[in-house]
Amino acid sequence: MTERRRTRGEHQKALAQKNKKSAPPKSSKKKWFKRITLTLVAIVAACFIGGAGLFAYYASTAPELDENLLKDPVSSEFYDKNGELFATIGAENRKYVKYEDIPEDMVNAILATEDVRFFEHGGMDFYRLGGAILANFRDGFGAQGASTLTQQVVKNSFLQNEKKLKRKAQEAWLAFQLERKYSKEEIFEMYFNKMLMSGRVYGFGTAAQYFYGKDLKDLTLDEEALLAGLVQRPNAYNPLKNPELAAKRRNTVLGLMYQHGKITKAEMEEAKKVDVQAGLADDATRQKFTGSKYDAFLDVVINELEDNGDGNAMAEGIKVYTTLDPKAQQAVEKIMNDDSNFPTEKIQSGVAVIDTKTGQIQAIGGGRDYGADRGWNYAYDLKQQPGSTMKPLLDYGPAIENLKWSTGQTLVDEPIKYTNSEQTITNWDGKYMGAITARKALYASRNVPAVKALKEVGPDKAKEFIGRLGIEAENVYESDAIGGGDITMSPMQMAASYAAFGNNGVYTDPHSITKIVYRDGKTTKDYTPESNVAMSDYTAYMVTDMLRDVVGNKPDASGTAANVSGLDIAGKTGTTNYSKADFDKYNLPDTSVPDSWFAGYTTNYSIAIWSGYEKHFDPITTWDERRLPQHLFKKIMKEISADVETPNFKKPSSVVEATIEVGSKPLKLASDYTPKEKRQTELFVRGTEPNEVSNKYEVPELTTPYNVSASLSLEGQSIDISWEHDAMLNPETNEPLPTTFEVTAKREGGETVSLGKTESKGLTVSNTLEDGNYTISVVAVADGTRSKPGTTSIQVTGMTDENKEPDTPEQPGVEEPTSPDQEGDNGDNGDKGNQNGNHNGNENGNNGNHNGDGNSTDGNNNNNGNGNTGNAGNNGNNSNTGNAGNNGNNNGNNNGGQPPTPPTEPAVPDDGGGNKTE
């Protein structure tokens, strides 16, 4: 029986069944996706539950709402370095304003800027919160806040100003609580009257009076917008201090008002055109809202709070522990408020006094008769070119640190131009000194060597060096070497930077706060910055040693007016310049400069002082104005250092001294013959001091003794020797060097015999020489140098018995006198005179001839008989005194028949022009 064929339908069904059996199992991807989703949901749920639990815990620890704290600012207290309270800032002088008295535009300005959905949310703005969360994920926690007005009221009333999860949770919980207990209008009123508006001004109503001298209802749109913008950064956006920043913030508020439909575009544009300082109140109006002890210092403290993110912390009732030294602050204020200390009525000054070792600000002089209403603190807010006070910081400090320059480094002060410029660098006096040491270049404040020093070390190294001293610079140019470039400084920063030189190279940022304590009395925040080693100790000391000479007594020193007797002080002067275009445009006198500086320090205090006028083009024109910073420095440093032990700067072991020859390059040691004015003891980094001695100045030639003479005594028993000599001078003292004379005798064909040594210019020795002709030599010896010999000749003849004088002299023979008319040769007459004079005449005459041949200045010293005088006449022609010789001839001629006459003093010779000389 044949099998029945399957129908088409059965065949397809069977095929489908087969395919079904052979199909692979379902993919597991869906399973894993489902598992992951469920896991994430579980995690989120767990996080939510955990977060809710943590939130509930934090909320349970939140403080209770207190209406008094909600409506009134809490006073903050300020303590000096001794822990004494000196200022309290808070609710005093506050103008409280009810909600119904707040102008609508003022409300709109605040809401558009701080919380545009304030009347819609219940204390938390979740739209704004979502944006803040995204920003925090992107930029890190705390990058952006989402606080509503309600939260700000809570935070400023009860919580610390810190971005922590606990505080945010408590803030949110208390905000919900506040919204349930008070109306929106009441909460807005709390905010409006509580917020810090300036350094010590609370509430918008008080700010309107302080800044504009107006009630709220009289404010214009631009003024309302400015006040609304202040809350974010009260001191930074202060139009009195930072008008450009304040204008930018005001315009931002106006833009937000337009964006949210609170004003029209035309109103916005019109308000933006108004000068941000137009309509500001005068000093007298602001004064009644402010004023406390040590206002200038307190301004710096408040700015430091803001810079550290605690600008609004004063509204929380914090305790601020400062670095204020009351004694120093009182001294500064007394000197700054004494008009007799200032050369003109309107010249201004800013003073910063900093502890050299710690960087703590001890005192601030914000200006003459400074009050908190002034708004401009010349010690803190001022940013001006530093002039030559930049030279140690940017030029010589980096050169010593990186190139290990000596303080005696040779630099040539000469006309040069800036690189790639036709502008010639000049000095203040229009002169150039040639080759000088780095020390002199600095203390005499020469510009050309300073620029050369910067070029040698390079701008990158110089920028790095000042960066470690807290000085920020985008670029360093050659003009910055003399303080005339882009770098600007405040007295406070300058004092801190200079302090590092006096603190062995260790730098600490200037600071006025050590710590703050929050309202709970337990939570604190440390404000003390860390110190850092900015330079080697050798750099710090070598710069300090050079800066000592700035205030020293050297002829070219630029800062002598700042010296305080008894204190080891280092410092530097500085002035800035107007450009040629400025001179032409403003028709300024030739002596005009805009700024004058002095920065100086001891081991205790570093003080920087600026002087100038409020308007840049009101110039300093006199030396009294230029030296004002030096005079103020001297008065302040002297007063605050009284009764305080001030150690001297101590040279570290890394520094050695060496006496160099100024102008040598490379530096060489001075030789014994280097002139005094070229010898200088300078400092070197140990291991870099020179070893080679300069040979520029040769050994000076020791002059030869001259006018040497030698003679036998009458009995021939001794030899008298004399001479003249010009001494060699000591190169250091310019005084004659000790000189010894060595005397010798040498007979013709014989040996040299030493006759002795002496420091005198004459010698008498016993005659032990054999008969004969001798050459007498005299050699000068000084400082190891020997001269050429000066010589003379002498004949030594022994005396026989027959030539000796008898014990009883014989009667002289008597001869008839020669007739006066019998004239003959002078010499003959002299000989006859000798023969007739006495028995020994000829012998004495011979002795006289010997002496004369010796070129003795005195001819001879024999006074025995007229014949001797006659021979003196003949021999006088060989002496230095010609006239004496003529007298001798005359005596010889006349004495033949006359009694002897005493000799006369030789006449002073004529110089040939009728003038008598010696």
Tab-separated table of N, CA and C in Angstrom, residues 811-895:
chain	number	residue	atom	x	y	z
A	811	GLN	N	154.296	128.865	68.392
A	811	GLN	CA	153.917	130.237	68.087
A	811	GLN	C	153.888	130.407	66.584
A	812	PRO	N	152.858	130.984	66.116
A	812	PRO	CA	152.803	131.148	64.652
A	812	PRO	C	153.825	132.156	64.169
A	813	GLY	N	154.328	131.924	62.995
A	813	GLY	CA	155.239	132.867	62.391
A	813	GLY	C	154.529	134.148	62.017
A	814	VAL	N	155.250	135.237	62.046
A	814	VAL	CA	154.653	136.548	61.741
A	814	VAL	C	155.215	137.023	60.419
A	815	GLU	N	154.343	137.364	59.561
A	815	GLU	CA	154.771	137.902	58.267
A	815	GLU	C	154.164	139.268	58.085
A	816	GLU	N	154.787	140.036	57.255
A	816	GLU	CA	154.280	141.371	56.977
A	816	GLU	C	152.995	141.234	56.183
A	817	PRO	N	152.030	142.019	56.524
A	817	PRO	CA	150.765	141.966	55.752
A	817	PRO	C	150.960	142.403	54.318
A	818	THR	N	150.212	141.868	53.508
A	818	THR	CA	150.280	142.212	52.087
A	818	THR	C	149.586	143.537	51.869
A	819	SER	N	150.139	144.295	51.052
A	819	SER	CA	149.545	145.596	50.766
A	819	SER	C	148.198	145.429	50.097
A	820	PRO	N	147.272	146.286	50.499
A	820	PRO	CA	145.913	146.165	49.911
A	820	PRO	C	145.911	146.319	48.413
A	821	ASP	N	146.905	147.076	47.887
A	821	ASP	CA	146.854	147.275	46.442
A	821	ASP	C	147.472	146.129	45.696
A	822	GLN	N	148.024	145.148	46.481
A	822	GLN	CA	148.599	143.986	45.805
A	822	GLN	C	147.501	142.963	45.588
A	823	GLU	N	146.904	143.059	44.460
A	823	GLU	CA	145.824	142.126	44.141
A	823	GLU	C	146.378	140.953	43.377
A	824	GLY	N	145.893	139.822	43.709
A	824	GLY	CA	146.314	138.625	43.014
A	824	GLY	C	145.181	137.663	42.885
A	825	ASP	N	145.522	136.519	42.456
A	825	ASP	CA	144.498	135.456	42.311
A	825	ASP	C	143.884	135.155	43.668
A	826	ASN	N	142.601	134.991	43.676
A	826	ASN	CA	141.917	134.724	44.936
A	826	ASN	C	142.469	133.474	45.596
A	827	GLY	N	142.699	132.491	44.777
A	827	GLY	CA	143.209	131.248	45.353
A	827	GLY	C	144.568	131.465	45.981
A	828	ASP	N	145.452	132.271	45.295
A	828	ASP	CA	146.762	132.529	45.864
A	828	ASP	C	146.606	133.271	47.173
A	829	ASN	N	145.760	134.296	47.132
A	829	ASN	CA	145.579	135.048	48.367
A	829	ASN	C	145.037	134.164	49.467
A	830	GLY	N	144.146	133.246	49.044
A	830	GLY	CA	143.600	132.325	50.047
A	830	GLY	C	144.699	131.445	50.599
A	831	ASP	N	145.607	130.966	49.704
A	831	ASP	CA	146.680	130.119	50.178
A	831	ASP	C	147.582	130.892	51.115
A	832	LYS	N	147.847	132.192	50.727
A	832	LYS	CA	148.686	132.992	51.594
A	832	LYS	C	147.993	133.205	52.929
A	833	GLY	N	146.690	133.396	52.822
A	833	GLY	CA	145.949	133.571	54.080
A	833	GLY	C	146.082	132.330	54.935
A	834	ASN	N	146.045	131.179	54.299
A	834	ASN	CA	146.165	129.943	55.044
A	834	ASN	C	147.549	129.837	55.681
A	835	GLN	N	148.562	130.190	54.886
A	835	GLN	CA	149.912	130.079	55.401
A	835	GLN	C	150.127	131.019	56.582
A	836	ASN	N	149.547	132.244	56.424
A	836	ASN	CA	149.752	133.235	57.470
A	836	ASN	C	148.800	133.013	58.645
A	837	GLY	N	147.724	132.330	58.368
A	837	GLY	CA	146.717	132.185	59.444
A	837	GLY	C	147.223	131.333	60.584
A	838	ASN	N	147.610	130.097	60.334
A	838	ASN	CA	148.147	129.222	61.370
A	838	ASN	C	148.880	128.063	60.730
A	839	HIS	N	149.502	127.294	61.610
A	839	HIS	CA	150.341	126.205	61.118
A	839	HIS	C	149.521	125.131	60.422
A	840	ASN	N	148.320	124.974	60.838
A	840	ASN	CA	147.513	123.898	60.275
A	840	ASN	C	146.607	124.366	59.151
A	841	GLY	N	146.768	125.566	58.687
A	841	GLY	CA	145.859	126.108	57.672
A	841	GLY	C	145.781	125.255	56.437
A	842	ASN	N	146.952	124.878	55.879
A	842	ASN	CA	146.917	124.112	54.640
A	842	ASN	C	146.275	122.756	54.849
A	843	GLU	N	146.615	122.151	56.005
A	843	GLU	CA	146.014	120.840	56.238
A	843	GLU	C	144.505	120.951	56.313
A	844	ASN	N	144.027	121.980	57.030
A	844	ASN	CA	142.575	122.155	57.104
A	844	ASN	C	141.990	122.493	55.752
A	845	GLY	N	142.745	123.248	54.997
A	845	GLY	CA	142.273	123.581	53.651
A	845	GLY	C	142.130	122.343	52.817
A	846	ASN	N	143.068	121.413	52.929
A	846	ASN	CA	142.961	120.182	52.160
A	846	ASN	C	141.706	119.394	52.554
A	847	ASN	N	141.517	119.351	53.879
A	847	ASN	CA	140.315	118.644	54.312
A	847	ASN	C	139.081	119.302	53.734
A	848	GLY	N	139.107	120.605	53.710
A	848	GLY	CA	137.959	121.303	53.109
A	848	GLY	C	137.794	120.937	51.662
A	849	ASN	N	138.888	120.792	50.912
A	849	ASN	CA	138.769	120.411	49.504
A	849	ASN	C	138.154	119.051	49.360
A	850	HIS	N	138.558	118.137	50.203
A	850	HIS	CA	137.952	116.806	50.121
A	850	HIS	C	136.464	116.892	50.320
A	851	ASN	N	136.034	117.628	51.297
A	851	ASN	CA	134.601	117.741	51.558
A	851	ASN	C	133.880	118.378	50.384
A	852	GLY	N	134.463	119.353	49.823
A	852	GLY	CA	133.823	120.011	48.680
A	852	GLY	C	133.626	119.064	47.531
A	853	ASP	N	134.632	118.252	47.258
A	853	ASP	CA	134.492	117.299	46.165
A	853	ASP	C	133.359	116.327	46.408
A	854	GLY	N	133.000	116.132	47.668
A	854	GLY	CA	131.908	115.207	47.983
A	854	GLY	C	130.542	115.791	47.693
A	855	ASN	N	130.469	116.965	47.078
A	855	ASN	CA	129.183	117.576	46.719
A	855	ASN	C	128.319	117.843	47.927
A	856	SER	N	128.953	118.092	49.036
A	856	SER	CA	128.154	118.385	50.223
A	856	SER	C	127.392	119.674	50.023
A	857	THR	N	126.148	119.653	50.426
A	857	THR	CA	125.325	120.860	50.308
A	857	THR	C	125.938	122.006	51.086
A	858	ASP	N	126.613	121.680	52.164
A	858	ASP	CA	127.180	122.734	53.011
A	858	ASP	C	128.612	123.076	52.632
A	859	GLY	N	129.126	122.536	51.581
A	859	GLY	CA	130.514	122.776	51.202
A	859	GLY	C	131.445	121.963	52.053
A	860	ASN	N	131.706	122.336	53.259
A	860	ASN	CA	132.351	121.498	54.257
A	860	ASN	C	131.990	122.031	55.630
A	861	ASN	N	132.338	121.238	56.619
A	861	ASN	CA	131.938	121.599	57.957
A	861	ASN	C	133.122	122.094	58.802
A	862	ASN	N	134.285	122.302	58.151
A	862	ASN	CA	135.476	122.697	58.911
A	862	ASN	C	135.456	124.198	59.155
A	863	ASN	N	135.730	124.563	60.340
A	863	ASN	CA	135.754	125.984	60.696
A	863	ASN	C	137.102	126.381	61.278
A	864	ASN	N	138.132	125.644	60.905
A	864	ASN	CA	139.449	125.866	61.502
A	864	ASN	C	140.261	126.819	60.642
A	865	GLY	N	140.305	128.042	60.981
A	865	GLY	CA	141.237	128.968	60.324
A	865	GLY	C	140.650	129.621	59.107
A	866	ASN	N	141.225	130.720	58.768
A	866	ASN	CA	140.751	131.462	57.600
A	866	ASN	C	141.050	130.722	56.336
A	867	GLY	N	142.147	130.015	56.351
A	867	GLY	CA	142.467	129.259	55.144
A	867	GLY	C	141.394	128.259	54.816
A	868	ASN	N	140.812	127.615	55.856
A	868	ASN	CA	139.727	126.649	55.633
A	868	ASN	C	138.537	127.318	54.986
A	869	THR	N	138.263	128.537	55.446
A	869	THR	CA	137.146	129.266	54.853
A	869	THR	C	137.417	129.579	53.410
A	870	GLY	N	138.638	129.874	53.135
A	870	GLY	CA	138.986	130.138	51.743
A	870	GLY	C	138.785	128.921	50.886
A	871	ASN	N	139.214	127.752	51.370
A	871	ASN	CA	139.019	126.546	50.577
A	871	ASN	C	137.568	126.219	50.404
A	872	ALA	N	136.793	126.528	51.438
A	872	ALA	CA	135.351	126.337	51.271
A	872	ALA	C	134.857	127.138	50.103
A	873	GLY	N	135.477	128.282	49.903
A	873	GLY	CA	135.079	129.077	48.754
A	873	GLY	C	135.388	128.372	47.458
A	874	ASN	N	136.571	127.842	47.336
A	874	ASN	CA	136.910	127.154	46.099
A	874	ASN	C	136.038	125.954	45.877
A	875	ASN	N	135.821	125.188	46.960
A	875	ASN	CA	135.046	123.960	46.800
A	875	ASN	C	133.555	124.233	46.719
A	876	GLY	N	133.135	125.396	47.145
A	876	GLY	CA	131.710	125.719	47.090
A	876	GLY	C	131.161	125.678	45.697
A	877	ASN	N	131.988	125.860	44.685
A	877	ASN	CA	131.496	125.781	43.319
A	877	ASN	C	131.021	124.391	42.968
A	878	ASN	N	131.477	123.382	43.729
A	878	ASN	CA	131.019	122.016	43.485
A	878	ASN	C	129.819	121.648	44.343
A	879	SER	N	129.426	122.556	45.213
A	879	SER	CA	128.300	122.257	46.104
A	879	SER	C	127.001	122.707	45.476
A	880	ASN	N	125.921	122.491	46.220
A	880	ASN	CA	124.595	122.902	45.736
A	880	ASN	C	124.319	124.366	46.036
A	881	THR	N	125.178	124.997	46.768
A	881	THR	CA	124.933	126.383	47.151
A	881	THR	C	125.991	127.257	46.531
A	882	GLY	N	125.707	127.742	45.351
A	882	GLY	CA	126.689	128.509	44.590
A	882	GLY	C	127.090	129.785	45.264
A	883	ASN	N	126.157	130.512	45.845
A	883	ASN	CA	126.479	131.779	46.475
A	883	ASN	C	127.447	131.594	47.626
A	884	ALA	N	127.281	130.463	48.329
A	884	ALA	CA	128.215	130.209	49.422
A	884	ALA	C	129.623	130.116	48.909
A	885	GLY	N	129.786	129.572	47.691
A	885	GLY	CA	131.110	129.477	47.106
A	885	GLY	C	131.708	130.842	46.877
A	886	ASN	N	130.957	131.774	46.374
A	886	ASN	CA	131.470	133.125	46.147
A	886	ASN	C	131.901	133.772	47.445
A	887	ASN	N	131.088	133.528	48.474
A	887	ASN	CA	131.475	134.091	49.764
A	887	ASN	C	132.805	133.527	50.218
A	888	GLY	N	132.985	132.231	49.958
A	888	GLY	CA	134.260	131.614	50.335
A	888	GLY	C	135.418	132.274	49.619
A	889	ASN	N	135.279	132.552	48.349
A	889	ASN	CA	136.348	133.202	47.596
A	889	ASN	C	136.668	134.562	48.170
A	890	ASN	N	135.655	135.305	48.481
A	890	ASN	CA	135.902	136.633	49.045
A	890	ASN	C	136.631	136.516	50.366
A	891	ASN	N	136.186	135.548	51.210
A	891	ASN	CA	136.831	135.396	52.499
A	891	ASN	C	138.299	135.026	52.317
A	892	GLY	N	138.491	134.143	51.360
A	892	GLY	CA	139.877	133.745	51.124
A	892	GLY	C	140.746	134.914	50.707
A	893	ASN	N	140.222	135.829	49.971
A	893	ASN	CA	140.980	136.965	49.475
A	893	ASN	C	141.290	137.943	50.589
A	894	ASN	N	140.359	138.136	51.461
A	894	ASN	CA	140.530	139.182	52.467
A	894	ASN	C	141.224	138.691	53.725
A	895	ASN	N	141.100	137.407	54.011
A	895	ASN	CA	141.585	136.935	55.289
A	895	ASN	C	143.110	136.789	55.343
